[in-house]
Coordinates of C-alpha atoms in Angstrom, one line a residue:
X1 CA 22.6 -12.5 33.7
X2 CA 21.6 -15.0 30.7
X3 CA 17.8 -13.6 30.8
X4 CA 19.1 -10.0 30.6
X5 CA 21.2 -11.0 27.6
X6 CA 18.3 -12.6 25.9
X7 CA 16.1 -9.7 26.5
X8 CA 18.6 -7.1 25.2
X9 CA 19.3 -9.3 22.1
X10 CA 15.4 -9.3 21.5
X11 CA 15.1 -5.5 21.9
X12 CA 18.3 -5.2 19.4
X13 CA 16.4 -7.4 16.9
X14 CA 13.2 -5.6 17.2
X15 CA 14.9 -2.2 17.2
X16 CA 16.9 -3.2 13.8
X17 CA 13.7 -4.4 12.1
X18 CA 11.8 -1.1 12.9
X19 CA 14.6 0.9 11.3
X20 CA 14.1 -0.7 7.8
X21 CA 11.7 1.2 5.5
X22 CA 9.0 0.0 4.1
X23 CA 9.5 1.1 0.5
X24 CA 6.0 0.0 -0.8
X25 CA 4.5 2.8 1.4
X26 CA 7.1 5.4 0.2
X27 CA 6.9 4.7 -3.7
X28 CA 5.1 7.7 -5.5
X29 CA 2.0 7.0 -7.5
X30 CA 2.8 6.1 -11.1
X31 CA -0.8 6.1 -12.6
X32 CA -4.0 8.1 -13.1
X33 CA -7.7 7.3 -12.5
X34 CA -10.1 7.9 -15.2
X35 CA -13.9 7.7 -14.2
X36 CA -16.7 7.5 -16.8
X37 CA -20.1 9.3 -16.5
X38 CA -23.2 9.5 -18.2
X39 CA -23.3 12.6 -20.1
X40 CA -26.7 13.4 -19.4
X41 CA -27.2 13.0 -15.7
X42 CA -23.4 12.7 -14.4
X43 CA -24.2 9.3 -12.7
X44 CA -21.1 6.7 -13.2
X45 CA -21.4 4.8 -16.1
X46 CA -20.0 1.3 -16.6
X47 CA -18.1 1.0 -19.8
X48 CA -17.2 -2.1 -21.7
X49 CA -13.9 -2.0 -23.8
X50 CA -12.3 -4.7 -25.9
X51 CA -9.1 -3.3 -25.0
X52 CA -7.3 -0.2 -23.3
X53 CA -3.9 0.3 -24.7
X54 CA -0.8 2.8 -24.8
X55 CA -0.7 3.8 -28.4
X56 CA 3.4 4.3 -28.4
X57 CA 4.1 0.9 -26.7
X58 CA 1.0 -1.2 -27.2
X59 CA 1.0 -1.8 -23.5
X60 CA -2.3 -3.4 -22.8
X61 CA -4.1 -2.2 -19.6
X62 CA -7.4 -3.8 -20.1
X63 CA -8.4 -6.5 -22.6
X64 CA -11.6 -7.9 -21.5
X65 CA -15.2 -7.4 -21.8
X66 CA -15.6 -6.5 -18.2
X67 CA -17.7 -3.5 -17.4
X68 CA -15.9 -0.8 -15.2
X69 CA -16.6 2.6 -14.5
X70 CA -13.0 3.3 -13.3
X71 CA -9.7 2.7 -15.1
X72 CA -6.4 3.2 -13.6
X73 CA -3.6 4.1 -16.4
X74 CA 0.1 3.7 -15.9
X75 CA 2.2 6.7 -16.8
X76 CA 5.3 6.0 -18.9
X77 CA 8.6 7.5 -17.2
X78 CA 10.3 7.8 -20.6
X79 CA 8.1 10.4 -22.1
X80 CA 6.0 13.4 -21.0
X81 CA 3.0 12.6 -23.2
X82 CA 0.8 9.4 -23.5
X83 CA -1.9 8.4 -25.6
X84 CA -4.3 5.9 -24.3
X85 CA -6.5 4.0 -26.9
X86 CA -9.9 2.8 -25.9
X87 CA -11.4 0.1 -28.3
X88 CA -15.1 -0.6 -27.7
X89 CA -17.5 -2.8 -29.9
X90 CA -18.7 0.5 -31.6
X91 CA -15.8 3.1 -31.5
X92 CA -12.1 3.8 -31.1
X93 CA -11.6 6.6 -28.8
X94 CA -8.3 8.2 -27.6
X95 CA -7.3 10.3 -24.5
X96 CA -3.8 12.0 -24.8
X97 CA -2.3 13.4 -21.5
X98 CA 0.9 15.4 -20.7
X99 CA 2.9 15.4 -17.4
X100 CA 6.4 16.1 -16.0
X101 CA 8.7 13.4 -14.8
X102 CA 11.3 13.9 -12.2
X103 CA 13.6 11.3 -10.9
X104 CA 14.4 11.4 -7.4
X105 CA 16.3 9.5 -4.8
X106 CA 13.9 8.3 -2.2
X107 CA 16.1 6.7 0.2
X108 CA 19.4 4.7 0.2
X109 CA 17.3 1.4 0.8
X110 CA 14.7 2.0 -1.7
X111 CA 16.5 3.7 -4.2
X112 CA 15.5 6.2 -7.1
X113 CA 11.8 6.7 -8.2
X114 CA 9.9 8.7 -10.7
X115 CA 7.9 11.2 -9.3
X116 CA 5.1 12.8 -11.8
X117 CA 3.3 16.1 -11.5
X118 CA 1.4 18.6 -13.6
X119 CA -1.2 16.4 -15.5
X120 CA -3.0 18.0 -18.2
X121 CA -5.2 16.6 -21.2
X122 CA -3.7 17.6 -24.3
X123 CA -6.2 15.9 -26.7
X124 CA -9.3 13.4 -26.5
X125 CA -12.0 12.3 -28.6
X126 CA -14.2 12.0 -25.4
X127 CA -16.0 14.9 -23.6
X128 CA -13.9 15.3 -20.4
X129 CA -13.2 17.3 -17.2
X130 CA -9.5 17.6 -15.7
X131 CA -10.5 17.0 -11.9
X132 CA -7.0 17.0 -10.6
X133 CA -3.4 17.8 -12.2
X134 CA -1.9 16.0 -9.0
X135 CA -0.7 12.5 -9.4
X136 CA -0.8 11.3 -5.8
X137 CA -2.0 8.1 -3.8
X138 CA -4.4 10.6 -2.2
X139 CA -6.2 11.5 -5.4
X140 CA -9.1 9.1 -6.4
X141 CA -9.9 10.7 -9.6
X142 CA -7.9 12.6 -12.2
X143 CA -10.2 12.7 -15.3
X144 CA -13.8 12.4 -15.5
X145 CA -15.1 11.2 -19.1
X146 CA -18.7 11.7 -20.1
X147 CA -20.0 9.3 -22.4

């Protein structure tokens, strides 16, 4: 009898743990991916920026001399347009994007989250292609920039 009670308690504990949502897996994407390419042959190009910031908040995304081909840029849920400033040793360039923001209740356990959609480039000193207007974890490239 004691063994049956222990087995039942073990099953209940495992079942209760299985019901908890994994909020990290359910959270929507809140950033966009910008990839840099060579203008002449369209190969990925390593870029070296002194800093990459958001103009309205001075939020710093990158502030090193590391060379990268891809940048993840966070979106701001309090506005529907963001300008990113890319400072290199030779120039200061900007990329302004717009998007829609919607606050939705994900679940009782996870709470509310912002969902972003309808990405668009409204201004840029770069030559670019808007690859995807969707903002989702399945999207590995939103904007191609040619340098």
